[in-house]
C-alpha cells in the first residue's frame, strides 16, 4: 500500500500522528510537510531507508519498505527478498 493510500484510510494515523510515531521509532521528521511530500511524491521525493523503516513500524506494517521504495528495496534490504 502506498503512503497516500494509507493516509486516506479512515483508521489511519493522521500525518501529524505518523510524524510523532516515527519519532518514537528513532526517525524524527522536522515537519508534517515532509511526510506530505512523500505522500504525493512531490518532485519524485521518497523517504530515506531509515525513514522507510520508521514508516513501516509506525503503520504496523501496513506501508512496507517495499511499498515505499519499489525500485531499489531489494538492494537496500536484500534480506527482505526471502520474506516475500
PDB file of N, CA and C in Angstrom:
ATOM      1  N   UNK A   1       0.851  -1.162   0.000  1.00  0.00           N
ATOM      2  CA  UNK A   1       0.000   0.000   0.000  1.00  0.00           C
ATOM      3  C   UNK A   1       0.903   1.234   0.000  1.00  0.00           C
ATOM      4  N   UNK A   2       0.559   2.198  -0.811  1.00  0.00           N
ATOM      5  CA  UNK A   2       1.351   3.427  -0.838  1.00  0.00           C
ATOM      6  C   UNK A   2       1.056   4.260   0.405  1.00  0.00           C
ATOM      7  N   UNK A   3       1.925   5.197   0.667  1.00  0.00           N
ATOM      8  CA  UNK A   3       1.707   6.096   1.797  1.00  0.00           C
ATOM      9  C   UNK A   3       0.432   6.908   1.581  1.00  0.00           C
ATOM     10  N   UNK A   4       0.187   7.330   0.359  1.00  0.00           N
ATOM     11  CA  UNK A   4      -1.030   8.077   0.050  1.00  0.00           C
ATOM     12  C   UNK A   4      -2.271   7.224   0.318  1.00  0.00           C
ATOM     13  N   UNK A   5      -2.262   5.980  -0.119  1.00  0.00           N
ATOM     14  CA  UNK A   5      -3.405   5.089   0.127  1.00  0.00           C
ATOM     15  C   UNK A   5      -3.627   4.908   1.624  1.00  0.00           C
ATOM     16  N   UNK A   6      -2.547   4.699   2.349  1.00  0.00           N
ATOM     17  CA  UNK A   6      -2.662   4.521   3.797  1.00  0.00           C
ATOM     18  C   UNK A   6      -3.284   5.747   4.459  1.00  0.00           C
ATOM     19  N   UNK A   7      -2.782   6.927   4.141  1.00  0.00           N
ATOM     20  CA  UNK A   7      -3.247   8.145   4.807  1.00  0.00           C
ATOM     21  C   UNK A   7      -4.695   8.491   4.471  1.00  0.00           C
ATOM     22  N   UNK A   8      -5.237   7.884   3.431  1.00  0.00           N
ATOM     23  CA  UNK A   8      -6.637   8.108   3.082  1.00  0.00           C
ATOM     24  C   UNK A   8      -7.591   7.146   3.796  1.00  0.00           C
ATOM     25  N   UNK A   9      -7.061   6.123   4.450  1.00  0.00           N
ATOM     26  CA  UNK A   9      -7.909   5.175   5.164  1.00  0.00           C
ATOM     27  C   UNK A   9      -8.553   5.844   6.368  1.00  0.00           C
ATOM     28  N   UNK A  10      -9.768   5.442   6.686  1.00  0.00           N
ATOM     29  CA  UNK A  10     -10.472   6.064   7.816  1.00  0.00           C
ATOM     30  C   UNK A  10      -9.823   5.745   9.161  1.00  0.00           C
ATOM     31  N   UNK A  11      -9.115   4.623   9.246  1.00  0.00           N
ATOM     32  CA  UNK A  11      -8.490   4.251  10.518  1.00  0.00           C
ATOM     33  C   UNK A  11      -6.980   4.517  10.551  1.00  0.00           C
ATOM     34  N   UNK A  12      -6.482   5.249   9.573  1.00  0.00           N
ATOM     35  CA  UNK A  12      -5.048   5.552   9.516  1.00  0.00           C
ATOM     36  C   UNK A  12      -4.683   6.650  10.507  1.00  0.00           C
ATOM     37  N   UNK A  13      -3.413   6.701  10.827  1.00  0.00           N
ATOM     38  CA  UNK A  13      -2.893   7.821  11.599  1.00  0.00           C
ATOM     39  C   UNK A  13      -3.003   9.084  10.759  1.00  0.00           C
ATOM     40  N   UNK A  14      -3.115  10.216  11.404  1.00  0.00           N
ATOM     41  CA  UNK A  14      -3.025  11.485  10.679  1.00  0.00           C
ATOM     42  C   UNK A  14      -1.551  11.714  10.337  1.00  0.00           C
ATOM     43  N   UNK A  15      -1.288  12.671   9.481  1.00  0.00           N
ATOM     44  CA  UNK A  15       0.094  12.991   9.132  1.00  0.00           C
ATOM     45  C   UNK A  15       0.870  13.365  10.392  1.00  0.00           C
ATOM     46  N   UNK A  16       0.279  14.168  11.240  1.00  0.00           N
ATOM     47  CA  UNK A  16       0.945  14.569  12.482  1.00  0.00           C
ATOM     48  C   UNK A  16       1.207  13.362  13.376  1.00  0.00           C
ATOM     49  N   UNK A  17       0.217  12.489  13.520  1.00  0.00           N
ATOM     50  CA  UNK A  17       0.391  11.297  14.351  1.00  0.00           C
ATOM     51  C   UNK A  17       1.477  10.397  13.775  1.00  0.00           C
ATOM     52  N   UNK A  18       1.514  10.261  12.461  1.00  0.00           N
ATOM     53  CA  UNK A  18       2.546   9.454  11.824  1.00  0.00           C
ATOM     54  C   UNK A  18       3.923  10.039  12.119  1.00  0.00           C
ATOM     55  N   UNK A  19       4.045  11.351  11.993  1.00  0.00           N
ATOM     56  CA  UNK A  19       5.331  12.006  12.283  1.00  0.00           C
ATOM     57  C   UNK A  19       5.755  11.756  13.726  1.00  0.00           C
ATOM     58  N   UNK A  20       4.829  11.870  14.655  1.00  0.00           N
ATOM     59  CA  UNK A  20       5.142  11.646  16.070  1.00  0.00           C
ATOM     60  C   UNK A  20       5.539  10.189  16.320  1.00  0.00           C
ATOM     61  N   UNK A  21       4.830   9.274  15.708  1.00  0.00           N
ATOM     62  CA  UNK A  21       5.154   7.858  15.906  1.00  0.00           C
ATOM     63  C   UNK A  21       6.495   7.516  15.264  1.00  0.00           C
ATOM     64  N   UNK A  22       6.808   8.121  14.133  1.00  0.00           N
ATOM     65  CA  UNK A  22       8.122   7.902  13.524  1.00  0.00           C
ATOM     66  C   UNK A  22       9.225   8.364  14.467  1.00  0.00           C
ATOM     67  N   UNK A  23       9.011   9.472  15.144  1.00  0.00           N
ATOM     68  CA  UNK A  23      10.000   9.968  16.107  1.00  0.00           C
ATOM     69  C   UNK A  23      10.197   8.966  17.233  1.00  0.00           C
ATOM     70  N   UNK A  24       9.130   8.323  17.662  1.00  0.00           N
ATOM     71  CA  UNK A  24       9.237   7.296  18.705  1.00  0.00           C
ATOM     72  C   UNK A  24      10.076   6.117  18.231  1.00  0.00           C
ATOM     73  N   UNK A  25      10.106   5.898  16.922  1.00  0.00           N
ATOM     74  CA  UNK A  25      10.892   4.805  16.351  1.00  0.00           C
ATOM     75  C   UNK A  25      12.276   5.274  15.910  1.00  0.00           C
ATOM     76  N   UNK A  26      12.687   6.446  16.379  1.00  0.00           N
ATOM     77  CA  UNK A  26      14.046   6.914  16.130  1.00  0.00           C
ATOM     78  C   UNK A  26      14.251   7.679  14.843  1.00  0.00           C
ATOM     79  N   UNK A  27      13.176   8.141  14.245  1.00  0.00           N
ATOM     80  CA  UNK A  27      13.303   8.873  12.993  1.00  0.00           C
ATOM     81  C   UNK A  27      12.528  10.188  13.067  1.00  0.00           C
ATOM     82  N   UNK A  28      13.087  11.185  13.752  1.00  0.00           N
ATOM     83  CA  UNK A  28      12.376  12.457  13.871  1.00  0.00           C
ATOM     84  C   UNK A  28      12.325  13.203  12.539  1.00  0.00           C
ATOM     85  N   UNK A  29      11.145  13.664  12.191  1.00  0.00           N
ATOM     86  CA  UNK A  29      10.913  14.430  10.971  1.00  0.00           C
ATOM     87  C   UNK A  29      10.597  15.862  11.397  1.00  0.00           C
ATOM     88  N   UNK A  30      11.149  16.835  10.706  1.00  0.00           N
ATOM     89  CA  UNK A  30      11.011  18.237  11.120  1.00  0.00           C
ATOM     90  C   UNK A  30       9.593  18.771  11.002  1.00  0.00           C
ATOM     91  N   UNK A  31       8.853  18.315   9.979  1.00  0.00           N
ATOM     92  CA  UNK A  31       7.524  18.894   9.784  1.00  0.00           C
ATOM     93  C   UNK A  31       6.591  17.916   9.086  1.00  0.00           C
ATOM     94  N   UNK A  32       5.300  18.176   9.228  1.00  0.00           N
ATOM     95  CA  UNK A  32       4.295  17.384   8.530  1.00  0.00           C
ATOM     96  C   UNK A  32       4.461  17.511   7.020  1.00  0.00           C
ATOM     97  N   UNK A  33       4.963  18.653   6.575  1.00  0.00           N
ATOM     98  CA  UNK A  33       5.130  18.889   5.139  1.00  0.00           C
ATOM     99  C   UNK A  33       6.032  17.843   4.496  1.00  0.00           C
ATOM    100  N   UNK A  34       7.040  17.387   5.216  1.00  0.00           N
ATOM    101  CA  UNK A  34       7.934  16.368   4.664  1.00  0.00           C
ATOM    102  C   UNK A  34       7.161  15.090   4.359  1.00  0.00           C
ATOM    103  N   UNK A  35       6.308  14.679   5.263  1.00  0.00           N
ATOM    104  CA  UNK A  35       5.513  13.470   5.041  1.00  0.00           C
ATOM    105  C   UNK A  35       4.552  13.681   3.874  1.00  0.00           C
ATOM    106  N   UNK A  36       3.961  14.854   3.780  1.00  0.00           N
ATOM    107  CA  UNK A  36       3.055  15.137   2.658  1.00  0.00           C
ATOM    108  C   UNK A  36       3.798  15.102   1.322  1.00  0.00           C
ATOM    109  N   UNK A  37       5.054  15.533   1.313  1.00  0.00           N
ATOM    110  CA  UNK A  37       5.844  15.452   0.078  1.00  0.00           C
ATOM    111  C   UNK A  37       6.049  13.997  -0.323  1.00  0.00           C
ATOM    112  N   UNK A  38       6.326  13.130   0.651  1.00  0.00           N
ATOM    113  CA  UNK A  38       6.453  11.702   0.336  1.00  0.00           C
ATOM    114  C   UNK A  38       5.113  11.136  -0.100  1.00  0.00           C
ATOM    115  N   UNK A  39       4.055  11.553   0.579  1.00  0.00           N
ATOM    116  CA  UNK A  39       2.715  11.063   0.273  1.00  0.00           C
ATOM    117  C   UNK A  39       2.360  11.325  -1.192  1.00  0.00           C
ATOM    118  N   UNK A  40       2.644  12.515  -1.662  1.00  0.00           N
ATOM    119  CA  UNK A  40       2.272  12.912  -3.021  1.00  0.00           C
ATOM    120  C   UNK A  40       3.430  12.798  -4.009  1.00  0.00           C
ATOM    121  N   UNK A  41       4.560  12.270  -3.549  1.00  0.00           N
ATOM    122  CA  UNK A  41       5.763  12.106  -4.379  1.00  0.00           C
ATOM    123  C   UNK A  41       6.174  13.428  -5.024  1.00  0.00           C
ATOM    124  N   UNK A  42       6.024  14.488  -4.251  1.00  0.00           N
ATOM    125  CA  UNK A  42       6.394  15.815  -4.736  1.00  0.00           C
ATOM    126  C   UNK A  42       7.845  15.802  -5.205  1.00  0.00           C
ATOM    127  N   UNK A  43       8.069  16.244  -6.426  1.00  0.00           N
ATOM    128  CA  UNK A  43       9.414  16.292  -7.019  1.00  0.00           C
ATOM    129  C   UNK A  43      10.111  14.933  -6.926  1.00  0.00           C
ATOM    130  N   UNK A  44       9.316  13.875  -7.036  1.00  0.00           N
ATOM    131  CA  UNK A  44       9.832  12.492  -7.004  1.00  0.00           C
ATOM    132  C   UNK A  44      10.504  12.134  -5.680  1.00  0.00           C
ATOM    133  N   UNK A  45      10.155  12.831  -4.618  1.00  0.00           N
ATOM    134  CA  UNK A  45      10.784  12.577  -3.318  1.00  0.00           C
ATOM    135  C   UNK A  45      10.253  11.291  -2.703  1.00  0.00           C
ATOM    136  N   UNK A  46      11.188  10.541  -2.138  1.00  0.00           N
ATOM    137  CA  UNK A  46      10.840   9.318  -1.412  1.00  0.00           C
ATOM    138  C   UNK A  46      11.600   9.318  -0.088  1.00  0.00           C
ATOM    139  N   UNK A  47      11.086   8.608   0.896  1.00  0.00           N
ATOM    140  CA  UNK A  47      11.769   8.573   2.189  1.00  0.00           C
ATOM    141  C   UNK A  47      13.125   7.873   2.094  1.00  0.00           C
ATOM    142  N   UNK A  48      14.034   8.285   2.950  1.00  0.00           N
ATOM    143  CA  UNK A  48      15.331   7.612   3.054  1.00  0.00           C
ATOM    144  C   UNK A  48      15.099   6.207   3.604  1.00  0.00           C
ATOM    145  N   UNK A  49      16.070   5.322   3.465  1.00  0.00           N
ATOM    146  CA  UNK A  49      15.906   3.983   4.028  1.00  0.00           C
ATOM    147  C   UNK A  49      15.563   3.995   5.522  1.00  0.00           C
ATOM    148  N   UNK A  50      16.191   4.866   6.288  1.00  0.00           N
ATOM    149  CA  UNK A  50      15.892   4.931   7.727  1.00  0.00           C
ATOM    150  C   UNK A  50      14.449   5.353   7.954  1.00  0.00           C
ATOM    151  N   UNK A  51      13.985   6.324   7.187  1.00  0.00           N
ATOM    152  CA  UNK A  51      12.601   6.763   7.328  1.00  0.00           C
ATOM    153  C   UNK A  51      11.617   5.703   6.848  1.00  0.00           C
ATOM    154  N   UNK A  52      11.997   4.920   5.858  1.00  0.00           N
ATOM    155  CA  UNK A  52      11.126   3.829   5.400  1.00  0.00           C
ATOM    156  C   UNK A  52      10.890   2.821   6.515  1.00  0.00           C
ATOM    157  N   UNK A  53      11.936   2.471   7.222  1.00  0.00           N
ATOM    158  CA  UNK A  53      11.795   1.533   8.343  1.00  0.00           C
ATOM    159  C   UNK A  53      10.869   2.126   9.398  1.00  0.00           C
ATOM    160  N   UNK A  54      11.040   3.400   9.704  1.00  0.00           N
ATOM    161  CA  UNK A  54      10.200   4.051  10.713  1.00  0.00           C
ATOM    162  C   UNK A  54       8.740   4.114  10.274  1.00  0.00           C
ATOM    163  N   UNK A  55       8.494   4.369   8.995  1.00  0.00           N
ATOM    164  CA  UNK A  55       7.113   4.392   8.496  1.00  0.00           C
ATOM    165  C   UNK A  55       6.506   3.002   8.594  1.00  0.00           C
ATOM    166  N   UNK A  56       7.268   1.992   8.211  1.00  0.00           N
ATOM    167  CA  UNK A  56       6.770   0.617   8.302  1.00  0.00           C
ATOM    168  C   UNK A  56       6.402   0.282   9.750  1.00  0.00           C
ATOM    169  N   UNK A  57       7.248   0.647  10.687  1.00  0.00           N
ATOM    170  CA  UNK A  57       6.967   0.384  12.098  1.00  0.00           C
ATOM    171  C   UNK A  57       5.797   1.219  12.596  1.00  0.00           C
ATOM    172  N   UNK A  58       5.748   2.487  12.225  1.00  0.00           N
ATOM    173  CA  UNK A  58       4.693   3.388  12.698  1.00  0.00           C
ATOM    174  C   UNK A  58       3.316   2.991  12.177  1.00  0.00           C
ATOM    175  N   UNK A  59       3.274   2.387  10.988  1.00  0.00           N
ATOM    176  CA  UNK A  59       1.996   1.969  10.407  1.00  0.00           C
ATOM    177  C   UNK A  59       1.694   0.502  10.702  1.00  0.00           C
ATOM    178  N   UNK A  60       2.448  -0.090  11.599  1.00  0.00           N
ATOM    179  CA  UNK A  60       2.278  -1.507  11.953  1.00  0.00           C
ATOM    180  C   UNK A  60       2.359  -2.415  10.730  1.00  0.00           C
ATOM    181  N   UNK A  61       3.241  -2.060   9.809  1.00  0.00           N
ATOM    182  CA  UNK A  61       3.485  -2.889   8.637  1.00  0.00           C
ATOM    183  C   UNK A  61       2.494  -2.715   7.501  1.00  0.00           C
ATOM    184  N   UNK A  62       1.582  -1.803   7.630  1.00  0.00           N
ATOM    185  CA  UNK A  62       0.595  -1.601   6.561  1.00  0.00           C
ATOM    186  C   UNK A  62       1.231  -0.931   5.345  1.00  0.00           C
ATOM    187  N   UNK A  63       2.201  -0.065   5.578  1.00  0.00           N
ATOM    188  CA  UNK A  63       3.007   0.511   4.497  1.00  0.00           C
ATOM    189  C   UNK A  63       4.398  -0.074   4.682  1.00  0.00           C
ATOM    190  N   UNK A  64       4.835  -0.854   3.715  1.00  0.00           N
ATOM    191  CA  UNK A  64       6.113  -1.551   3.856  1.00  0.00           C
ATOM    192  C   UNK A  64       7.252  -0.789   3.186  1.00  0.00           C
ATOM    193  N   UNK A  65       8.453  -1.200   3.522  1.00  0.00           N
ATOM    194  CA  UNK A  65       9.636  -0.631   2.874  1.00  0.00           C
ATOM    195  C   UNK A  65       9.585  -0.887   1.370  1.00  0.00           C
ATOM    196  N   UNK A  66       9.089  -2.065   0.995  1.00  0.00           N
ATOM    197  CA  UNK A  66       8.974  -2.395  -0.423  1.00  0.00           C
ATOM    198  C   UNK A  66       7.987  -1.458  -1.120  1.00  0.00           C
ATOM    199  N   UNK A  67       6.906  -1.111  -0.421  1.00  0.00           N
ATOM    200  CA  UNK A  67       5.924  -0.178  -0.987  1.00  0.00           C
ATOM    201  C   UNK A  67       6.530   1.210  -1.180  1.00  0.00           C
ATOM    202  N   UNK A  68       7.330   1.621  -0.240  1.00  0.00           N
ATOM    203  CA  UNK A  68       7.896   2.968  -0.259  1.00  0.00           C
ATOM    204  C   UNK A  68       9.039   3.128  -1.251  1.00  0.00           C
ATOM    205  N   UNK A  69       9.778   2.042  -1.492  1.00  0.00           N
ATOM    206  CA  UNK A  69      10.929   2.103  -2.405  1.00  0.00           C
ATOM    207  C   UNK A  69      10.866   0.907  -3.351  1.00  0.00           C
ATOM    208  N   UNK A  70       9.859   0.867  -4.233  1.00  0.00           N
ATOM    209  CA  UNK A  70       9.655  -0.318  -5.071  1.00  0.00           C
ATOM    210  C   UNK A  70      10.789  -0.610  -6.040  1.00  0.00           C
ATOM    211  N   UNK A  71      11.585   0.385  -6.387  1.00  0.00           N
ATOM    212  CA  UNK A  71      12.625   0.178  -7.396  1.00  0.00           C
ATOM    213  C   UNK A  71      13.987  -0.200  -6.830  1.00  0.00           C
ATOM    214  N   UNK A  72      14.199   0.015  -5.534  1.00  0.00           N
ATOM    215  CA  UNK A  72      15.534  -0.295  -5.007  1.00  0.00           C
ATOM    216  C   UNK A  72      15.538  -1.003  -3.657  1.00  0.00           C
ATOM    217  N   UNK A  73      14.376  -1.393  -3.156  1.00  0.00           N
ATOM    218  CA  UNK A  73      14.337  -2.009  -1.830  1.00  0.00           C
ATOM    219  C   UNK A  73      15.201  -3.267  -1.754  1.00  0.00           C
ATOM    220  N   UNK A  74      15.251  -4.055  -2.815  1.00  0.00           N
ATOM    221  CA  UNK A  74      15.999  -5.319  -2.764  1.00  0.00           C
ATOM    222  C   UNK A  74      17.501  -5.089  -2.599  1.00  0.00           C
ATOM    223  N   UNK A  75      18.010  -3.978  -3.113  1.00  0.00           N
ATOM    224  CA  UNK A  75      19.441  -3.704  -2.941  1.00  0.00           C
ATOM    225  C   UNK A  75      19.736  -3.096  -1.571  1.00  0.00           C
ATOM    226  N   UNK A  76      18.741  -2.464  -0.957  1.00  0.00           N
ATOM    227  CA  UNK A  76      18.928  -1.862   0.364  1.00  0.00           C
ATOM    228  C   UNK A  76      18.724  -2.899   1.462  1.00  0.00           C
ATOM    229  N   UNK A  77      17.682  -3.712   1.307  1.00  0.00           N
ATOM    230  CA  UNK A  77      17.325  -4.727   2.305  1.00  0.00           C
ATOM    231  C   UNK A  77      17.228  -6.098   1.635  1.00  0.00           C
ATOM    232  N   UNK A  78      18.337  -6.686   1.207  1.00  0.00           N
ATOM    233  CA  UNK A  78      18.269  -7.967   0.490  1.00  0.00           C
ATOM    234  C   UNK A  78      17.622  -9.078   1.311  1.00  0.00           C
ATOM    235  N   UNK A  79      17.703  -8.964   2.632  1.00  0.00           N
ATOM    236  CA  UNK A  79      17.107  -9.996   3.483  1.00  0.00           C
ATOM    237  C   UNK A  79      15.584 -10.051   3.348  1.00  0.00           C
ATOM    238  N   UNK A  80      14.968  -8.971   2.885  1.00  0.00           N
ATOM    239  CA  UNK A  80      13.516  -8.960   2.713  1.00  0.00           C
ATOM    240  C   UNK A  80      13.073  -9.783   1.514  1.00  0.00           C
ATOM    241  N   UNK A  81      13.973 -10.042   0.595  1.00  0.00           N
ATOM    242  CA  UNK A  81      13.637 -10.842  -0.582  1.00  0.00           C
ATOM    243  C   UNK A  81      13.204 -12.245  -0.236  1.00  0.00           C
ATOM    244  N   UNK A  82      13.701 -12.762   0.857  1.00  0.00           N
ATOM    245  CA  UNK A  82      13.335 -14.121   1.266  1.00  0.00           C
ATOM    246  C   UNK A  82      12.018 -14.155   2.023  1.00  0.00           C
ATOM    247  N   UNK A  83      11.493 -12.990   2.388  1.00  0.00           N
ATOM    248  CA  UNK A  83      10.246 -12.935   3.154  1.00  0.00           C
ATOM    249  C   UNK A  83       9.015 -12.869   2.272  1.00  0.00           C
ATOM    250  N   UNK A  84       9.182 -12.577   1.011  1.00  0.00           N
ATOM    251  CA  UNK A  84       8.024 -12.431   0.116  1.00  0.00           C
ATOM    252  C   UNK A  84       7.622 -13.726  -0.497  1.00  0.00           C
TER     253      UNK A  84
END
